[in-house]
Amino acid sequence: MHDTENMEAEAEFEEGEEPSFSDPEDFEDDISDQELLEDVMRERPLEADGIDSVVVVDNVPQVGPERIEKLKNVIHKIFSKFGKITNEFYPEDEGKTKGYIFLEYTSPNHALEAVKNADGYKLDKQHTFRVNVFTDFDKYMTISDEWETPEKQPFKDFGNLRHWMEDSDCRDQYSVIFEAGERTGIYANDAKEAITAEERARWTETYVRWSPKGTYLATFHQRGIALWGGEKFKQIQRFSHQGVQLIDFSPCERYCVTFSPLMDTKDDPQAIIIWDVLTGQKKRGFHCESSAHWPIFKWSHDGKFFARMTQDTLSIYETPSMGLLDKKSLKITGIKDFSWSPGDNIIAFWVPEDKDIPARVTLMQIPSRQEIRVRNLFNVVDCKLHWQKQGDYLCVKVDRTPKGTQGVVTNFEIFRMREKQVPVDVVEMKEGIIAFAWEPNGSKFAVLHGESPRINASFYHVKNNGKIELIKMFDKQQANSIFWSPQGQFLVLAGLRSMNGALAFVDTSDCTLMNIAEHYMASDVEWDPTGRYVVTSVSWWSHKVDNAFWLWTFQGRLLQKNNKDRFCQLLWRPRPPTLLSMDEIKLIKKDLKKYSKIFEQKDRLSQSKASKELVDKRRTMMDDYRKYREMATQQHQEQRPLRLELRGGVDTDELDSNVDDWEEETIEFFINEEIIPIGDL
């Protein structure tokens, strides 16, 4: 029967009539498209495809046809840094733009990068961009009118980030890398013996760096930077920057700058990245051809501005937008070097001679860009800018070749920054200059000049009467470096590396040599933040034998010799600025004798381990006694109701309780009686 039907169907097909594949009228289709064509439906375009690559920029200037091209160029320059833009749309109304635009990127990741970095970008005083991904509008439109309490985020407690400042003996900390970088330790300094605060294996892959106020310890890893802090040095933040080699912090510790030679691409600059320390977010990336002169960016003293120098250009950026100040760089033909004042938002830069135009040093106020002082210089070979730590003085070391003479003459041009019109004094030296350094908190400076073996050390004082006085000169010094105490007055003249580690400890108040010593092949000198101690060291990175660090007092008395296997680096932990006013500091110095007895007693107790052990034992006994006394007092108080009950309500806890119920009784006792005849005397 079936065979017959098939033959009939074939006969009909052969006659040229096509078969009907339509479903009968009463057929019900119960198979969905998703089940039938699952692989095809999976690749079906979604309604939102492409939209997540679009950003909406609000608060854009409203301009007419004559300025629209200029606006488009500015917008494209700002937003093309985050990725390739494929489409731009500027809605218009009555011949003017509406104040918002649409930009489409090739990738949603580029759109997210634009939102993260350009939202809040300050174009000018009236226009600050607000940037959103287009898909966010659907999210905002579906927000419920009913208030929902936000989910409480867990608090990350990193502990007291300045716990080391609360040390009862005011011990400063320092980091040490040893065993060729395999181990890193943090130690509390003590005149007798260093106290280990933390020590870890392979904590960093290269070296470590403290933040300017000592809050964070930065460690280096192949994949990026990690920041540590708190009492137990927990990880507080990390920044992913493949192949990172260098780091720098803003003075306020809010931002950090990292450099890697591996990450840079033309469309996505990542050689240098500026990070927000608190959030861990990338603020901006920059191209960089060379890191030879690190840091590439130099920060103002308050962290509000940072600047970099390129050929004939000085670019100053502002925080937190990370955009160019006034949206343009300074064109300075031939600029060679620049430096920020440590005390004010003033930038100093110098330009060499150009044909008949003399070299010049310029002081510029930021952000106004007002030139507050220009100094012309002639026959200049080179200049170096040296700021005094508080920004009271600027020394421009000028190497000159005067006409008609042979050789180089050095002028020290001293700018008095706190005086009207910034007067300049000049000190001339005809010998070669080896080193120059300002007293951090004073008005003196030291110079090493001459040639070995006749190297001289000269000390100058910048007086208020407009004169610069030579205080003292030491001749025949074995030194190539000057290290001032952070508190001023004291310094170390050091002959590092090739000079075999000769050390001279100088008190500049009367220019006396307190001590002359030697740390053979010393490569580094580091003062502690208080100026009480100084460390000299021989690093394994520069010399493969005799690796150790020695601890000295500021007077040059040797306290410790610490021999660490393949010792590499020692860095003191910086202290944040004091909260005391100048008047309070003066009062403390005036009354220092009141505290001297306490300090002397502590010094005597710490002179021997036996004394320390005895003190610790007595403290432990005292703590045990206090605990027992508190327990006994509490027990006595808890038993008070029972005592009152047993004594009929009479309170006998106090000696003078129930005085009214007392009865006076007189009791006489016959002790002895002796009769002595008078006649026998």
JSON list of C-alpha atoms in Angstrom, two decimals, residues 26 149 203 408 468 621:
[
{"chain": "A", "resi": 26, "resn": "ASP", "atom": "CA", "xyz": [-5.37, 22.54, 11.63]},
{"chain": "A", "resi": 149, "resn": "THR", "atom": "CA", "xyz": [19.07, 51.43, 51.67]},
{"chain": "A", "resi": 203, "resn": "TRP", "atom": "CA", "xyz": [59.13, 40.67, 49.70]},
{"chain": "A", "resi": 408, "resn": "VAL", "atom": "CA", "xyz": [85.84, 77.38, 33.53]},
{"chain": "A", "resi": 468, "resn": "ILE", "atom": "CA", "xyz": [77.39, 86.25, 51.87]},
{"chain": "A", "resi": 621, "resn": "MET", "atom": "CA", "xyz": [55.84, 42.30, 88.18]}
]
